[in-house]
PDB file of C-alpha atoms in Angstrom:
ATOM      1  CA  MET B 106      -0.219  -0.123   0.169  1.00 70.00           C
ATOM      2  CA  LEU B 107       2.624   2.350   0.887  1.00 70.00           C
ATOM      3  CA  ASP B 108       4.449   1.552  -2.468  1.00 72.00           C
ATOM      4  CA  SER B 109       1.008   2.626  -4.288  1.00 74.00           C
ATOM      5  CA  PHE B 110       1.133   5.727  -2.482  1.00 71.00           C
ATOM      6  CA  LYS B 111       4.144   6.683  -3.051  1.00 70.00           C
ATOM      7  CA  LYS B 112       3.775   5.851  -7.002  1.00 70.00           C
ATOM      8  CA  LEU B 113       0.445   8.007  -6.988  1.00 71.00           C
ATOM      9  CA  ILE B 114       2.070  11.021  -4.918  1.00 71.00           C
ATOM     10  CA  ILE B 115       5.741  10.675  -6.681  1.00 68.00           C
ATOM     11  CA  GLY B 116       4.908   8.803  -9.913  1.00 71.00           C
ATOM     12  CA  ASP B 117       6.964   5.611 -11.102  1.00 74.00           C
ATOM     13  CA  MET B 118      10.254   6.072 -10.063  1.00 80.00           C
ATOM     14  CA  GLU B 119      11.784   3.538 -12.581  1.00 83.00           C
ATOM     15  CA  GLU B 120      10.346   5.851 -15.263  1.00 83.00           C
ATOM     16  CA  LYS B 121      11.983   8.718 -13.851  1.00 87.00           C
ATOM     17  CA  ARG B 122      15.460   6.881 -13.624  1.00 91.00           C
ATOM     18  CA  ALA B 123      15.048   5.834 -17.383  1.00 90.00           C
ATOM     19  CA  TYR B 124      14.063   9.230 -18.241  1.00 91.00           C
ATOM     20  CA  LYS B 125      17.098  10.843 -16.580  1.00 94.00           C
ATOM     21  CA  GLN B 126      19.293   8.242 -18.457  1.00 95.00           C
ATOM     22  CA  MET B 127      17.931   9.012 -21.471  1.00 94.00           C
ATOM     23  CA  MET B 128      18.661  12.875 -21.254  1.00 95.00           C
ATOM     24  CA  LYS B 129      22.387  11.799 -19.914  1.00 97.00           C
ATOM     25  CA  ARG B 130      22.382  10.569 -23.183  1.00 96.00           C
ATOM     26  CA  VAL B 131      21.130  13.391 -24.933  1.00 96.00           C
ATOM     27  CA  ASP B 132      23.663  15.772 -22.929  1.00 97.00           C
ATOM     28  CA  ALA B 133      26.641  13.659 -24.316  1.00 97.00           C
ATOM     29  CA  LEU B 134      25.170  14.500 -27.843  1.00 96.00           C
ATOM     30  CA  PRO B 135      27.358  17.116 -29.967  1.00 96.00           C
ATOM     31  CA  LYS B 136      25.877  20.635 -29.570  1.00 96.00           C
ATOM     32  CA  ASP B 137      23.750  20.421 -32.554  1.00 96.00           C
ATOM     33  CA  TYR B 138      22.306  17.244 -31.979  1.00 96.00           C
ATOM     34  CA  ARG B 139      21.305  18.097 -28.158  1.00 96.00           C
ATOM     35  CA  PHE B 140      19.745  21.432 -29.474  1.00 96.00           C
ATOM     36  CA  ALA B 141      17.630  19.500 -32.146  1.00 96.00           C
ATOM     37  CA  PHE B 142      16.564  16.973 -29.767  1.00 96.00           C
ATOM     38  CA  ARG B 143      15.205  19.452 -27.253  1.00 96.00           C
ATOM     39  CA  LYS B 144      13.520  21.240 -30.127  1.00 96.00           C
ATOM     40  CA  ILE B 145      12.010  18.282 -31.535  1.00 94.00           C
ATOM     41  CA  GLN B 146      10.879  16.931 -27.802  1.00 93.00           C
ATOM     42  CA  HIS B 147       9.337  20.118 -27.014  1.00 94.00           C
ATOM     43  CA  TYR B 148       7.559  20.539 -30.226  1.00 92.00           C
ATOM     44  CA  MET B 149       6.149  16.558 -29.756  1.00 89.00           C
ATOM     45  CA  PHE B 150       5.089  17.315 -26.306  1.00 88.00           C
ATOM     46  CA  THR B 151       3.355  20.398 -27.846  1.00 89.00           C
ATOM     47  CA  VAL B 152       1.810  19.480 -30.859  1.00 86.00           C
ATOM     48  CA  GLY B 153       1.331  15.815 -30.148  1.00 80.00           C
ATOM     49  CA  PRO B 154       1.033  12.948 -32.683  1.00 76.00           C
ATOM     50  CA  PRO B 155      -0.643  13.271 -35.886  1.00 72.00           C
ATOM     51  CA  GLY B 156      -3.805  11.643 -35.546  1.00 73.00           C
ATOM     52  CA  GLY B 157      -3.943  12.053 -32.020  1.00 72.00           C
ATOM     53  CA  ASP B 158      -2.627   8.519 -30.863  1.00 70.00           C
ATOM     54  CA  MET B 159      -1.312   9.552 -27.477  1.00 72.00           C
ATOM     55  CA  THR B 160      -0.069   5.879 -26.719  1.00 69.00           C
ATOM     56  CA  ILE B 161       3.217   6.767 -28.220  1.00 69.00           C
ATOM     57  CA  PHE B 162       4.043   8.749 -25.158  1.00 73.00           C
ATOM     58  CA  THR B 163       3.326   6.004 -22.682  1.00 72.00           C
ATOM     59  CA  ASP B 164       6.689   5.061 -22.455  1.00 76.00           C
ATOM     60  CA  LEU B 165      10.190   6.559 -23.884  1.00 84.00           C
ATOM     61  CA  THR B 166      10.473   4.353 -26.714  1.00 85.00           C
ATOM     62  CA  MET B 167       9.985   7.049 -29.620  1.00 87.00           C
ATOM     63  CA  PHE B 168      12.696   9.204 -27.634  1.00 91.00           C
ATOM     64  CA  THR B 169      15.285   6.374 -27.059  1.00 92.00           C
ATOM     65  CA  ASP B 170      14.903   5.634 -30.699  1.00 91.00           C
ATOM     66  CA  LEU B 171      15.472   9.268 -31.805  1.00 93.00           C
ATOM     67  CA  VAL B 172      18.671   9.280 -29.369  1.00 94.00           C
ATOM     68  CA  ASP B 173      19.808   6.211 -31.026  1.00 94.00           C
ATOM     69  CA  LEU B 174      19.427   7.764 -34.112  1.00 94.00           C
ATOM     70  CA  PHE B 175      21.491  10.685 -33.425  1.00 95.00           C
ATOM     71  CA  GLU B 176      24.039   8.956 -31.850  1.00 95.00           C
ATOM     72  CA  ALA B 177      24.691   6.492 -34.726  1.00 95.00           C
ATOM     73  CA  SER B 178      24.322   9.691 -37.207  1.00 95.00           C
ATOM     74  CA  ALA B 179      27.008  11.727 -35.261  1.00 95.00           C
ATOM     75  CA  ALA B 180      29.049   8.524 -34.732  1.00 95.00           C
ATOM     76  CA  GLU B 181      29.025   8.744 -38.703  1.00 95.00           C
ATOM     77  CA  GLY B 182      30.145  12.155 -38.825  1.00 95.00           C
ATOM     78  CA  ARG B 183      26.724  13.408 -40.372  1.00 95.00           C
ATOM     79  CA  GLN B 184      25.675  17.056 -39.644  1.00 95.00           C
ATOM     80  CA  VAL B 185      22.132  17.255 -38.035  1.00 94.00           C
ATOM     81  CA  LEU B 186      20.355  18.839 -40.713  1.00 94.00           C
ATOM     82  CA  ASP B 187      21.260  15.918 -42.834  1.00 94.00           C
ATOM     83  CA  VAL B 188      19.276  13.538 -40.481  1.00 93.00           C
ATOM     84  CA  ILE B 189      16.332  15.738 -39.776  1.00 94.00           C
ATOM     85  CA  GLY B 190      16.235  17.547 -43.129  1.00 93.00           C
ATOM     86  CA  SER B 191      15.009  21.347 -43.361  1.00 93.00           C
ATOM     87  CA  ASP B 192      11.554  20.701 -42.781  1.00 94.00           C
ATOM     88  CA  VAL B 193      12.077  19.918 -38.982  1.00 93.00           C
ATOM     89  CA  GLY B 194       8.284  19.761 -38.063  1.00 91.00           C
ATOM     90  CA  LYS B 195       7.565  17.480 -40.895  1.00 91.00           C
ATOM     91  CA  PHE B 196      10.492  15.265 -39.847  1.00 92.00           C
ATOM     92  CA  CYS B 197       8.513  15.414 -36.048  1.00 91.00           C
ATOM     93  CA  ASP B 198       5.296  14.169 -37.437  1.00 88.00           C
ATOM     94  CA  GLU B 199       6.650  11.305 -39.760  1.00 88.00           C
ATOM     95  CA  PHE B 200       8.888  10.144 -36.658  1.00 87.00           C
ATOM     96  CA  MET B 201       5.939  10.329 -34.513  1.00 87.00           C
ATOM     97  CA  ARG B 202       3.580   8.468 -37.039  1.00 84.00           C
ATOM     98  CA  ALA B 203       6.090   5.765 -37.503  1.00 82.00           C
ATOM     99  CA  SER B 204       6.371   5.473 -33.882  1.00 79.00           C
ATOM    100  CA  GLY B 205       2.897   4.863 -33.106  1.00 69.00           C
ATOM    101  CA  ALA B 206       2.616   2.480 -36.189  1.00 63.00           C
ATOM    102  CA  ASN B 207       5.221   0.247 -34.395  1.00 58.00           C
ATOM    103  CA  THR B 208       3.524   0.731 -31.216  1.00 56.00           C
ATOM    104  CA  GLU B 209       1.644  -1.962 -29.846  1.00 60.00           C
ATOM    105  CA  THR B 210      -1.509  -0.881 -28.665  1.00 62.00           C
ATOM    106  CA  LEU B 211      -2.480  -1.379 -24.854  1.00 61.00           C
ATOM    107  CA  ARG B 212      -5.361  -3.276 -26.017  1.00 69.00           C
ATOM    108  CA  GLU B 213      -3.363  -5.704 -28.383  1.00 73.00           C
ATOM    109  CA  LYS B 214      -0.640  -5.821 -25.356  1.00 70.00           C
ATOM    110  CA  LEU B 215      -3.332  -6.656 -22.891  1.00 73.00           C
ATOM    111  CA  ASN B 216      -4.745  -9.553 -25.304  1.00 79.00           C
ATOM    112  CA  LYS B 217      -1.405 -10.976 -26.052  1.00 80.00           C
ATOM    113  CA  GLU B 218      -0.195 -11.138 -22.204  1.00 78.00           C
ATOM    114  CA  VAL B 219      -3.406 -12.917 -21.503  1.00 83.00           C
ATOM    115  CA  MET B 220      -3.224 -15.642 -24.322  1.00 85.00           C
ATOM    116  CA  ALA B 221       0.348 -16.273 -23.415  1.00 83.00           C
ATOM    117  CA  ARG B 222      -0.358 -16.863 -20.140  1.00 81.00           C
ATOM    118  CA  PHE B 223      -3.428 -19.235 -20.758  1.00 81.00           C
ATOM    119  CA  ASN B 224      -1.249 -20.939 -23.492  1.00 80.00           C
ATOM    120  CA  LYS B 225       1.427 -21.682 -21.271  1.00 65.00           C
ATOM    121  CA  GLU B 226      -0.956 -22.885 -18.299  1.00 55.00           C
ATOM    122  CA  GLY B 227      -3.283 -24.835 -20.806  1.00 48.00           C
ATOM    123  CA  GLN B 228      -0.174 -26.981 -21.758  1.00 50.00           C
TER     124      GLN B 228
END
């Protein structure tokens, strides 16, 4: 009960740790990538996903994918504008749309977990 109360008041500490670790990775990016990430993140939180599918914000997958992309691109020596293009808003919209397409909905996840459990126990 104490854990539930702490989670209600403070929030999920694991999620906060994961977010802080991701932001440390962002801080380690080259200056231009770091600037672009923060602007893109702000845009995504402000505008939201195209089509209103808010499930992409249920975890950090979309942002960690963006950090992965930026780290790989920086390691290859590419300029940030070569990665995101000149229409950054379009890049953000497409990135969010692609993340939403790959994200399993909560309904699908629930069905999958329940079916996996019953299939295991049924054997």
